[in-house]
CSV table of C-alpha atoms (C1' of nucleotides) in Angstrom, one decimal:
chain,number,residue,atom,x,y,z
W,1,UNK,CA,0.0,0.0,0.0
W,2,UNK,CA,2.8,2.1,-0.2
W,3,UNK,CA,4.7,1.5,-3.2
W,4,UNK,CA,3.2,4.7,-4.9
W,5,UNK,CA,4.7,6.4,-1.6
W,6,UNK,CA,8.3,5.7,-1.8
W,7,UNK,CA,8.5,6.4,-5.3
W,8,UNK,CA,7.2,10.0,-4.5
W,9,UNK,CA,9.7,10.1,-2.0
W,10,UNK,CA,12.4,9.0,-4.8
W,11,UNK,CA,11.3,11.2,-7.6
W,12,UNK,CA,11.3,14.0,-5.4
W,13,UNK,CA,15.0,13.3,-4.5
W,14,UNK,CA,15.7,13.1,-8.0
W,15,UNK,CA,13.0,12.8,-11.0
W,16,UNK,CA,13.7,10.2,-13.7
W,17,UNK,CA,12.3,7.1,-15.6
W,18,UNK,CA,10.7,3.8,-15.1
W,19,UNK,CA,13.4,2.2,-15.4
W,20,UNK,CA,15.9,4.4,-13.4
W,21,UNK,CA,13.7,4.1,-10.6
W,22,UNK,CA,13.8,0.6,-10.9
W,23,UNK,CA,17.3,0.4,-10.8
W,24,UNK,CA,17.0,2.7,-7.4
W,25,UNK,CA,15.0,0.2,-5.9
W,26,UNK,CA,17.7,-2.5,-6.7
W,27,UNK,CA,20.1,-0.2,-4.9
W,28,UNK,CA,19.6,2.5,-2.2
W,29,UNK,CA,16.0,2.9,-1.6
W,30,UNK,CA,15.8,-1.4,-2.1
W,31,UNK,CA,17.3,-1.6,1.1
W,32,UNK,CA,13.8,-0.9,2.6
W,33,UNK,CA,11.7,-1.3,0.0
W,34,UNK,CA,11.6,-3.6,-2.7
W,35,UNK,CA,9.9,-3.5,-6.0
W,36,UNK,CA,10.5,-4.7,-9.9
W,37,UNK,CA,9.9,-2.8,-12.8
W,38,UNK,CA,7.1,-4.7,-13.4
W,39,UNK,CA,5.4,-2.9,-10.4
W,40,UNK,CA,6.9,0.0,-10.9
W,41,UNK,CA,5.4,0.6,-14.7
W,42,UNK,CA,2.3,0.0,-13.5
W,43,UNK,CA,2.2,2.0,-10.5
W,44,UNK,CA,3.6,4.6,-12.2
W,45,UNK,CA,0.7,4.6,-15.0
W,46,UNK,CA,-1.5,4.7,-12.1
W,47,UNK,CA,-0.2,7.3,-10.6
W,48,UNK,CA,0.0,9.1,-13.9
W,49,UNK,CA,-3.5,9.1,-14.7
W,50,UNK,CA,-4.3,10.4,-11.1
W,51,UNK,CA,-2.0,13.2,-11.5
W,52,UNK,CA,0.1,12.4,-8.7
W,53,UNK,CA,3.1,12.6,-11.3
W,54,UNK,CA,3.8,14.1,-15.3
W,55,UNK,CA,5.7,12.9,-17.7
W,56,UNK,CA,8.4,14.3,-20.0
W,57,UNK,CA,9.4,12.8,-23.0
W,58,UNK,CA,13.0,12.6,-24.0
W,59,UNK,CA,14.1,11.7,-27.1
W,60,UNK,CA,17.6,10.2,-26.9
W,61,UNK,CA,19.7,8.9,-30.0
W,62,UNK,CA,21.2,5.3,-29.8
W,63,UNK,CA,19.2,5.0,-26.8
W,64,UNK,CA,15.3,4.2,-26.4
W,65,UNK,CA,13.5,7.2,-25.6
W,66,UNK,CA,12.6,7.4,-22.4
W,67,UNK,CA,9.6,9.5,-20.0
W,68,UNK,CA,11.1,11.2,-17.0
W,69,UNK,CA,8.2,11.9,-14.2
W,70,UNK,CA,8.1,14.3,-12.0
W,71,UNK,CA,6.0,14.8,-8.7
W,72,UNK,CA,2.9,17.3,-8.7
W,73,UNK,CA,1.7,19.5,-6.3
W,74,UNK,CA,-1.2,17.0,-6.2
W,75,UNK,CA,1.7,14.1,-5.7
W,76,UNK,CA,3.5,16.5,-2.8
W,77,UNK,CA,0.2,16.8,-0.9
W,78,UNK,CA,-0.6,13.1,-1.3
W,79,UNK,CA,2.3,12.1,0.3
W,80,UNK,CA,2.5,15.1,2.8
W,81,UNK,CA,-0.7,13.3,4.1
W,82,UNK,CA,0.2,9.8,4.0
W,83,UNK,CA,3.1,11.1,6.3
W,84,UNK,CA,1.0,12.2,8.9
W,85,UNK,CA,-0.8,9.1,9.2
W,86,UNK,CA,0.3,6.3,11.6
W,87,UNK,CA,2.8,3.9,10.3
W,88,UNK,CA,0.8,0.7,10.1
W,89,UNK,CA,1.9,-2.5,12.0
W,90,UNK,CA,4.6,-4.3,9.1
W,91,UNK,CA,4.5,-8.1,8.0
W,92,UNK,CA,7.0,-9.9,9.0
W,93,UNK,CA,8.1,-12.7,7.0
W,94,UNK,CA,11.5,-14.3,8.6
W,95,UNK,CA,11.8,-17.6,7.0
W,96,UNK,CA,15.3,-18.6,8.5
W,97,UNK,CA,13.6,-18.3,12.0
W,98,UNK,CA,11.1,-20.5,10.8
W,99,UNK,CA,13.8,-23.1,9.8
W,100,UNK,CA,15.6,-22.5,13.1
W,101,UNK,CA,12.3,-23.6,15.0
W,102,UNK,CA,11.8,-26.4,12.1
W,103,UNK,CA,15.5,-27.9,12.7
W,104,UNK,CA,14.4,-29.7,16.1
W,105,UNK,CA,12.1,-32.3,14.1
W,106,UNK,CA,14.8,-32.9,11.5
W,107,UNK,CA,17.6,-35.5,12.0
W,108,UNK,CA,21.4,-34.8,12.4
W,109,UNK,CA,21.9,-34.0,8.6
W,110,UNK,CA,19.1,-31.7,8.3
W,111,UNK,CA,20.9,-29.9,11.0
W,112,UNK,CA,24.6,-29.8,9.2
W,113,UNK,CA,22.9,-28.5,6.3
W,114,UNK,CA,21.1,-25.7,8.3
W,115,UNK,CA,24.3,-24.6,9.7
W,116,UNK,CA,26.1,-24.7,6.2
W,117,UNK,CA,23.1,-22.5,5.2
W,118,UNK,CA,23.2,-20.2,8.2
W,119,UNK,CA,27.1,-19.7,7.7
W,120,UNK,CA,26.4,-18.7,3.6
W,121,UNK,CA,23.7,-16.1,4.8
W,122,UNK,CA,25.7,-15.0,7.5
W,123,UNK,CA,28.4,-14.4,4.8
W,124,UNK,CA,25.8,-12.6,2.6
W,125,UNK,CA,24.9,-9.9,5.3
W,126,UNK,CA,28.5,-9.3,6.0
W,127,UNK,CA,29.1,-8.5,2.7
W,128,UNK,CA,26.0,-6.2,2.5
W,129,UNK,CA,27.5,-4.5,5.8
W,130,UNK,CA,30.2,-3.8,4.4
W,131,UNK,CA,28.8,-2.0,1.6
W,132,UNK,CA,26.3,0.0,3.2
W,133,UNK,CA,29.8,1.3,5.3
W,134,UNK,CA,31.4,1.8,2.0
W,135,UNK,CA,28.0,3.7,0.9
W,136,UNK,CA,28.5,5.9,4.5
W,137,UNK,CA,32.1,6.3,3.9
W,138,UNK,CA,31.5,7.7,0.2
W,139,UNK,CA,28.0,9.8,0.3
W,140,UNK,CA,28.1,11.3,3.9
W,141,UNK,CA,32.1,11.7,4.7
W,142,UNK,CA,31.8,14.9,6.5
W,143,UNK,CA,28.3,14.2,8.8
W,144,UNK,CA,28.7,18.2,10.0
W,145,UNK,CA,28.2,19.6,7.0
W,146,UNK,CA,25.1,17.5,5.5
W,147,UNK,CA,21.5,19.9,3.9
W,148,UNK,CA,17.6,18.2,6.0
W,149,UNK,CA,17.4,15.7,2.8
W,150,UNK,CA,21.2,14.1,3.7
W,151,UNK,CA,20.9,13.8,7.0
W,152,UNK,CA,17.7,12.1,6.5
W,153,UNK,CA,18.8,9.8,4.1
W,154,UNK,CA,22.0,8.8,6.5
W,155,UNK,CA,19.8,8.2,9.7
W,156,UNK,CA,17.7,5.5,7.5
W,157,UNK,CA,21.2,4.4,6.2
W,158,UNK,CA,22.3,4.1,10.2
W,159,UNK,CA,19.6,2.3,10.4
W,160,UNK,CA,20.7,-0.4,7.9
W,161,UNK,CA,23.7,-0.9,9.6
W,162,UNK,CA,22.5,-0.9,13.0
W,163,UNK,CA,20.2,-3.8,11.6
W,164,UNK,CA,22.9,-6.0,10.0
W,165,UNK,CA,25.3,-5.5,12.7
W,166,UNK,CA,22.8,-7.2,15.0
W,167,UNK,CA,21.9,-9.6,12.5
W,168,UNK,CA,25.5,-11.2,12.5
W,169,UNK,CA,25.7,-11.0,16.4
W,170,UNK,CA,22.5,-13.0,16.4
W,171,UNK,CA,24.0,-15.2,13.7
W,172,UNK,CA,26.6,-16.3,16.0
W,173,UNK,CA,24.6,-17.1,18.2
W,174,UNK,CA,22.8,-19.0,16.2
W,175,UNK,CA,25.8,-20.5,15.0
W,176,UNK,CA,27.2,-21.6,18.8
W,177,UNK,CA,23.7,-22.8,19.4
W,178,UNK,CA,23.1,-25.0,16.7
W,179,UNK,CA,26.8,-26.6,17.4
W,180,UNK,CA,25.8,-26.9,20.7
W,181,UNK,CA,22.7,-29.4,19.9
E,1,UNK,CA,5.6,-19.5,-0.1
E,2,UNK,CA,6.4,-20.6,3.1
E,3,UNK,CA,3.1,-19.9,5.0
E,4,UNK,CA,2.8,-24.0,4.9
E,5,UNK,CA,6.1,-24.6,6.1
E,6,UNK,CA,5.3,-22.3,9.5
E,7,UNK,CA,2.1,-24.3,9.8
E,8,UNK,CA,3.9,-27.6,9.6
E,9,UNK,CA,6.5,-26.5,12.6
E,10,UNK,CA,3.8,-25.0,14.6
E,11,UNK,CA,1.4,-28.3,14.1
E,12,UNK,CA,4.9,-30.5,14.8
E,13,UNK,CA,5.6,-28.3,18.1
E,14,UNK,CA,1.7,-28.5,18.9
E,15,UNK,CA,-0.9,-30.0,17.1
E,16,UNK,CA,-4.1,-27.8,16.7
E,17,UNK,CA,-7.3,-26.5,14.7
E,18,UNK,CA,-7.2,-23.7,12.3
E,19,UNK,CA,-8.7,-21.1,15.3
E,20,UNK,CA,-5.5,-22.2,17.2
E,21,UNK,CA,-3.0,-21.9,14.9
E,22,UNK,CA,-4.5,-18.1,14.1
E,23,UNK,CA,-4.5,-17.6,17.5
E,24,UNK,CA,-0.3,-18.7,17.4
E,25,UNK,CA,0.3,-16.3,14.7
E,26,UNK,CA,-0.8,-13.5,16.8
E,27,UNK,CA,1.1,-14.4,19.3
E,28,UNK,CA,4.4,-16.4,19.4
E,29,UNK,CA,4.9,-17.7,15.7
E,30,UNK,CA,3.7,-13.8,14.7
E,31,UNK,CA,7.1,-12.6,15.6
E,32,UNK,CA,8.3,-13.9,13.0
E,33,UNK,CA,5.4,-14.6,10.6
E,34,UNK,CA,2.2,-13.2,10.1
E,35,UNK,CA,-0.5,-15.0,8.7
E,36,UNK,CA,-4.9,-14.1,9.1
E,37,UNK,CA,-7.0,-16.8,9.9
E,38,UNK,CA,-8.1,-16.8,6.3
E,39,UNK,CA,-4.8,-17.7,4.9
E,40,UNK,CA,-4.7,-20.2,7.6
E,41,UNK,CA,-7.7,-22.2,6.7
E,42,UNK,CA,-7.0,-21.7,3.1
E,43,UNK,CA,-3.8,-23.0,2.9
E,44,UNK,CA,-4.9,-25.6,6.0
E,45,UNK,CA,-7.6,-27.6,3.4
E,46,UNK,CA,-4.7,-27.5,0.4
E,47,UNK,CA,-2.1,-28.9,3.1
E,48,UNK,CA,-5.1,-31.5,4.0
E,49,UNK,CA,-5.7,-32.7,0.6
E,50,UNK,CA,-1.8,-33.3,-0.4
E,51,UNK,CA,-1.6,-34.9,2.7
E,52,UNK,CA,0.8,-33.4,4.9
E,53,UNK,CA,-1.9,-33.0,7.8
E,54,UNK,CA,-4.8,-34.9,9.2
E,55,UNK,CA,-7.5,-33.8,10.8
E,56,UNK,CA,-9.0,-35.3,13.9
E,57,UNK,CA,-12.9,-34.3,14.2
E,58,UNK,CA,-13.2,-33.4,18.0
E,59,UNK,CA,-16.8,-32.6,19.2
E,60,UNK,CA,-16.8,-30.6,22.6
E,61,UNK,CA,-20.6,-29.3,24.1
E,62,UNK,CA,-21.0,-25.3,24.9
E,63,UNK,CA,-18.6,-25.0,21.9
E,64,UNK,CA,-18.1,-25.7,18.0
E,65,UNK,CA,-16.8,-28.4,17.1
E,66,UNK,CA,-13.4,-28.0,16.1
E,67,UNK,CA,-10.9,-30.1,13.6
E,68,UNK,CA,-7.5,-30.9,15.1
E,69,UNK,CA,-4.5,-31.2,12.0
E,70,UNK,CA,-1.3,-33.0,13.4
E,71,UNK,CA,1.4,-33.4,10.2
E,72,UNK,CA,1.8,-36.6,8.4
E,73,UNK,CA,4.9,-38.6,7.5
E,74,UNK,CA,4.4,-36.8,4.2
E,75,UNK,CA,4.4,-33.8,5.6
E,76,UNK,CA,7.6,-33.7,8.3
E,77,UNK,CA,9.5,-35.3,4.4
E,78,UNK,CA,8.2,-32.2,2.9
E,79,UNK,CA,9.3,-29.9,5.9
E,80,UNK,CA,12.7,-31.3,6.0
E,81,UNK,CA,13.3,-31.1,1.9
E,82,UNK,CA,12.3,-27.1,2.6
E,83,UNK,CA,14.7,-26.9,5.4
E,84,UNK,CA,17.6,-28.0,3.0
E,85,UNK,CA,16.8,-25.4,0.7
E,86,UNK,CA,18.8,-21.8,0.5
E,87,UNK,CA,16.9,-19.3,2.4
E,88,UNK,CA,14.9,-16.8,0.2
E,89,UNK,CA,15.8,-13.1,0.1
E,90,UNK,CA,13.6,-11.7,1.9
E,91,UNK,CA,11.0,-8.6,0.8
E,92,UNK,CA,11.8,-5.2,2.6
E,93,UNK,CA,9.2,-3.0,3.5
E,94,UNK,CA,9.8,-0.3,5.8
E,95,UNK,CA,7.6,2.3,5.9
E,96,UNK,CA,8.8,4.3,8.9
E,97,UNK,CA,12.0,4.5,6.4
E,98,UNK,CA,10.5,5.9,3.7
E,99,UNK,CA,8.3,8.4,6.4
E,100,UNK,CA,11.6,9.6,7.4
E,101,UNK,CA,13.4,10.2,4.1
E,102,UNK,CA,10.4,11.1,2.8
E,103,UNK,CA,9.9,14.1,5.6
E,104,UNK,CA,12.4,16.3,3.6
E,105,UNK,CA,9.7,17.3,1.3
E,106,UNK,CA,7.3,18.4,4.6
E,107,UNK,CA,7.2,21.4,6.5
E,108,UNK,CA,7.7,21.8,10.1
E,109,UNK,CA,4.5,21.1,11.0
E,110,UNK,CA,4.6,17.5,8.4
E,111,UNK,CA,8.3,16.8,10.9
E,112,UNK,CA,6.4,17.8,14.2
E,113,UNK,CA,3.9,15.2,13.5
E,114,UNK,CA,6.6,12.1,12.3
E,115,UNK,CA,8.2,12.9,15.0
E,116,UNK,CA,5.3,12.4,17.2
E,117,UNK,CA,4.4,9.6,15.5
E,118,UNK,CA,7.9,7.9,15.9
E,119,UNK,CA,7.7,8.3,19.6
E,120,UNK,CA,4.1,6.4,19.4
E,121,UNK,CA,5.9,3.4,17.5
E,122,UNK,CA,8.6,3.7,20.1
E,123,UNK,CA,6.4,3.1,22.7
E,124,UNK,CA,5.0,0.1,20.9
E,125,UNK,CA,8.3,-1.5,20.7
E,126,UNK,CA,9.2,-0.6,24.2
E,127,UNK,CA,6.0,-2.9,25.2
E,128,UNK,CA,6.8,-5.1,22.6
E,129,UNK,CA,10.6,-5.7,24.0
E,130,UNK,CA,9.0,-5.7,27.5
E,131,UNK,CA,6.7,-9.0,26.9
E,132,UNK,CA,9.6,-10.7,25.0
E,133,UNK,CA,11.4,-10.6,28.4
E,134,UNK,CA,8.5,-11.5,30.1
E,135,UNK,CA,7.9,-14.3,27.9
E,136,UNK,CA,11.7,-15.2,27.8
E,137,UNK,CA,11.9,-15.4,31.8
E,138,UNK,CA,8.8,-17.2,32.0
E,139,UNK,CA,9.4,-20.0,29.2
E,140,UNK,CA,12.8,-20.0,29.7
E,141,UNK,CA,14.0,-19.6,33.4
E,142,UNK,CA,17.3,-22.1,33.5
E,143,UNK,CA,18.7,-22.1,29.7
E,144,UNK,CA,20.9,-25.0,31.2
E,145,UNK,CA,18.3,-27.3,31.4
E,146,UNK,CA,15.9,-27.1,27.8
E,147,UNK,CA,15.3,-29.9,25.5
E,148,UNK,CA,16.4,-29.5,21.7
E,149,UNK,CA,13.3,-27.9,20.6
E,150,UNK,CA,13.1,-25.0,23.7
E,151,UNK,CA,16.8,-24.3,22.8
E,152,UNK,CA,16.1,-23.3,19.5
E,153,UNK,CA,12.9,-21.7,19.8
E,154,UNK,CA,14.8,-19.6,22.9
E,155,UNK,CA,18.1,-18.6,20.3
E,156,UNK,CA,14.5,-17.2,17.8
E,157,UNK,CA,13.5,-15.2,20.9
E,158,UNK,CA,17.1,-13.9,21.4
E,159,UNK,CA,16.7,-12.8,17.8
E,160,UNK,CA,13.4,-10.8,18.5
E,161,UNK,CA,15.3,-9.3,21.4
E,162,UNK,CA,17.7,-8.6,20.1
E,163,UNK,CA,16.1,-6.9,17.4
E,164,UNK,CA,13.7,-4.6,19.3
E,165,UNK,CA,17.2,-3.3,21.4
E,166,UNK,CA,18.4,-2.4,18.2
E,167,UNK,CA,15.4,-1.1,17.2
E,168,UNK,CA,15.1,1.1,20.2
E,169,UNK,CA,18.7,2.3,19.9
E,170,UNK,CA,17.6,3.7,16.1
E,171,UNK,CA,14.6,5.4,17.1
E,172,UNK,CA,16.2,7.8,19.4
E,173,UNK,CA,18.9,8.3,16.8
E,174,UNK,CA,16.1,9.4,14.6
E,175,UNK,CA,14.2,11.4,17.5
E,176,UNK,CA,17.5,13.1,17.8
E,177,UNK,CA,18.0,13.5,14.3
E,178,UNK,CA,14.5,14.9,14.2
E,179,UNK,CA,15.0,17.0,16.7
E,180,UNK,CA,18.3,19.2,15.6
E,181,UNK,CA,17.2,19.2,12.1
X,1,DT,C1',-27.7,-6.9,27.0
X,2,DA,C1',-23.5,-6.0,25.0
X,3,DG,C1',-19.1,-7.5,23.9
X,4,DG,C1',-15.7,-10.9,23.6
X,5,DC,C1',-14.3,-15.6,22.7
X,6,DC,C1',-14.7,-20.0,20.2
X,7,DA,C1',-14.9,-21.9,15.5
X,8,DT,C1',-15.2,-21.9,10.5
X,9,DG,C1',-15.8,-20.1,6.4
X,10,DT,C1',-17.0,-17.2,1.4
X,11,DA,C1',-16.3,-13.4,-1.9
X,12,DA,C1',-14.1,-9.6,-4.0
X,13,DT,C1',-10.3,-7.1,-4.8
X,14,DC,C1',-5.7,-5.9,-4.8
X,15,DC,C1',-0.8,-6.7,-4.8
X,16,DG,C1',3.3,-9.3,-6.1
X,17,DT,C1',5.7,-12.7,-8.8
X,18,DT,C1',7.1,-15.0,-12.9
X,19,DA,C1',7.4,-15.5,-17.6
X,20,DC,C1',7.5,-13.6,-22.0
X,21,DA,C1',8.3,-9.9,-25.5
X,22,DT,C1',10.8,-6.2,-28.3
X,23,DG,C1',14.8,-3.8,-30.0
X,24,DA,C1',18.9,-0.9,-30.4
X,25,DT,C1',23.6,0.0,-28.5
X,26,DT,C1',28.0,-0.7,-26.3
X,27,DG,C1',31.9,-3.4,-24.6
X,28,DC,C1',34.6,-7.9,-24.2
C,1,DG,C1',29.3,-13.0,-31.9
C,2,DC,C1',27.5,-12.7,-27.1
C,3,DA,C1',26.2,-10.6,-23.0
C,4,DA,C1',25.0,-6.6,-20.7
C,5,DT,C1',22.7,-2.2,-20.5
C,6,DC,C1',18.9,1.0,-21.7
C,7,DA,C1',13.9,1.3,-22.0
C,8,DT,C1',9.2,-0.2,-21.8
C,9,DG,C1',5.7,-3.1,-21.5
C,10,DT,C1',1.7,-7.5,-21.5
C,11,DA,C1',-0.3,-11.7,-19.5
C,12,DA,C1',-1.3,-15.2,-16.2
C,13,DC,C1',-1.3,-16.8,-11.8
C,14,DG,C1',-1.2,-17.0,-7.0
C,15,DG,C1',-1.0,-14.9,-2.5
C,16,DA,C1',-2.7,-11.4,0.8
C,17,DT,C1',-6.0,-8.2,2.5
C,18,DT,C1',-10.6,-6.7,3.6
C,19,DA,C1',-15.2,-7.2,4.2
C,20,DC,C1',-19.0,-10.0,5.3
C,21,DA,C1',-21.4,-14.1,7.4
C,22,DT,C1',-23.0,-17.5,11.1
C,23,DG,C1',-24.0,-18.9,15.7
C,24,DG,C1',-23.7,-20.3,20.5
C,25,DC,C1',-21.6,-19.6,25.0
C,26,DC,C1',-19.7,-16.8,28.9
C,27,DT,C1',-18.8,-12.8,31.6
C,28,DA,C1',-19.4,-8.0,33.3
DNA sequence: TAGGCCATGTAATCCGTTACATGATTGC
DNA sequence: GCAATCATGTAACGGATTACATGGCCTA
């Protein structure tokens, strides 16, 4: 319900394409919301035909032309009130803890192969760690000196890395707990 | 797509009717999967017909009848062939981060309101963290002395722990954030 | 007597995923 | 020559959400 949300938030920080946006969603703005470009075209049409966002065309040579949307005053007061209303409760969908409870009515094996699979996707978060801190490094090397839409964007980024930090802490635990069975 | 497989580890922990299992995913499995109690029975009668769960037709007077599932042999084959599997990347959604970068494009009145709204959500988690340690000095008073099964579902309420800490920790870094913008 | 709990469902709609489709350009 | 990148879509399916429906019992 709030895919049409974060791309007003994204276009605002920058306007652009379908498919730029899509490609934002693989990188920064994916790290808390994920979409495809599937989605994303038809959201966009949607939101198009609402008015929440107009389209310019650009004609490009050796390139497919391309529409880049920009927000409305419409889109800016949409979102200004979806802001002030309460964050609703999130789904949560954690399938490794719903292995973890599933490995006590599997046999010794099933549990070697958990941990093997616990230690890859521990692997996978430390890598992502490590490049949100690259990210930090690069976009926001002087925090003093930052405009409202920086510092914004690095307290989400915090965020991300206060999350993954205490993702591997808990993965070790995990990991001492299971080779403790 | 794993909605089944959290059914088949709650039914292995406990067998129960649909009403029971909803009433799980409110509370203890709902930490870290959400499921409605029409999901539930949805994906309860496809389970039944493939076989991984039988009911048991229990008739109780002053009530409704109710239909008890405990998993087959088919069903704890299929659980462990899913527990051998890589874990899926999982979807993002994160509305409070989009709120936040998204408050850039407010006024001080649109940031006075998130940030009243972020101390709300605090205060949810506070509660929240407060009956994980409830639930975690109740169900788990001497971690010397737990059976396979309470070890692993107490390292899954570490994680929940751990995560509303972090979570905590954030949300005064964004209160603070907030505040000195 | 009103609201909450036990117990199970149907129907409509919306959202998300997967697969497929097109076509030019640039770099290895 | 092949793969990747840019750029935009359609179609089918399945999963999730929301609303609605039934009905008896128990407690304040």
């Amino acid at each position: 319900m709030a895919l049409e949300h974060a791309i007003l938030v994204s276009l605002l920080e920058q306007p652009g394409s379908g498919y730029e946006l899509a490609g934002r969603f693989e990188r920064s703005i994916g790290r808390f919301w994920t979409a495809t470009h599937q989605q994303i075209y038809r959201v966009l049409r949607r939101m198009e035909s609402d008015g929440w966002v107009v389209a310019e065309e650009i004609g490009q040579d050796g390139r497919p032309d391309k529409r880049s949307f920009s927000v409305t005053g419409l889109g800016r007061r949409t979102l200004a009130e979806w802001l002030r209303a309460p964050v609703q409760p999130e789904a949560v969908r954690h399938e490794l803890a719903v292995k973890i409870r599933g490995a006590a009515f599997t046999d010794g094996a099933g549990r070697a192969d958990l941990l093997a699979e616990v230690t890859r996707y521990r692997a996978e978060h430390e890598a992502l760690l490590a490049t949100y801190l690259n990210g930090e490094k690069r976009d926001f090397p002087d925090p003093g000196a930052l405009d409202v839409g920086q510092r914004l964007q690095h307290v989400v980024l915090r965020g991300g890395i206060a999350y993954e930090r205490m993702l591997l802490d808990w993965l070790d635990d995990v990991l001492h707990t299971l080779r403790a069975l």
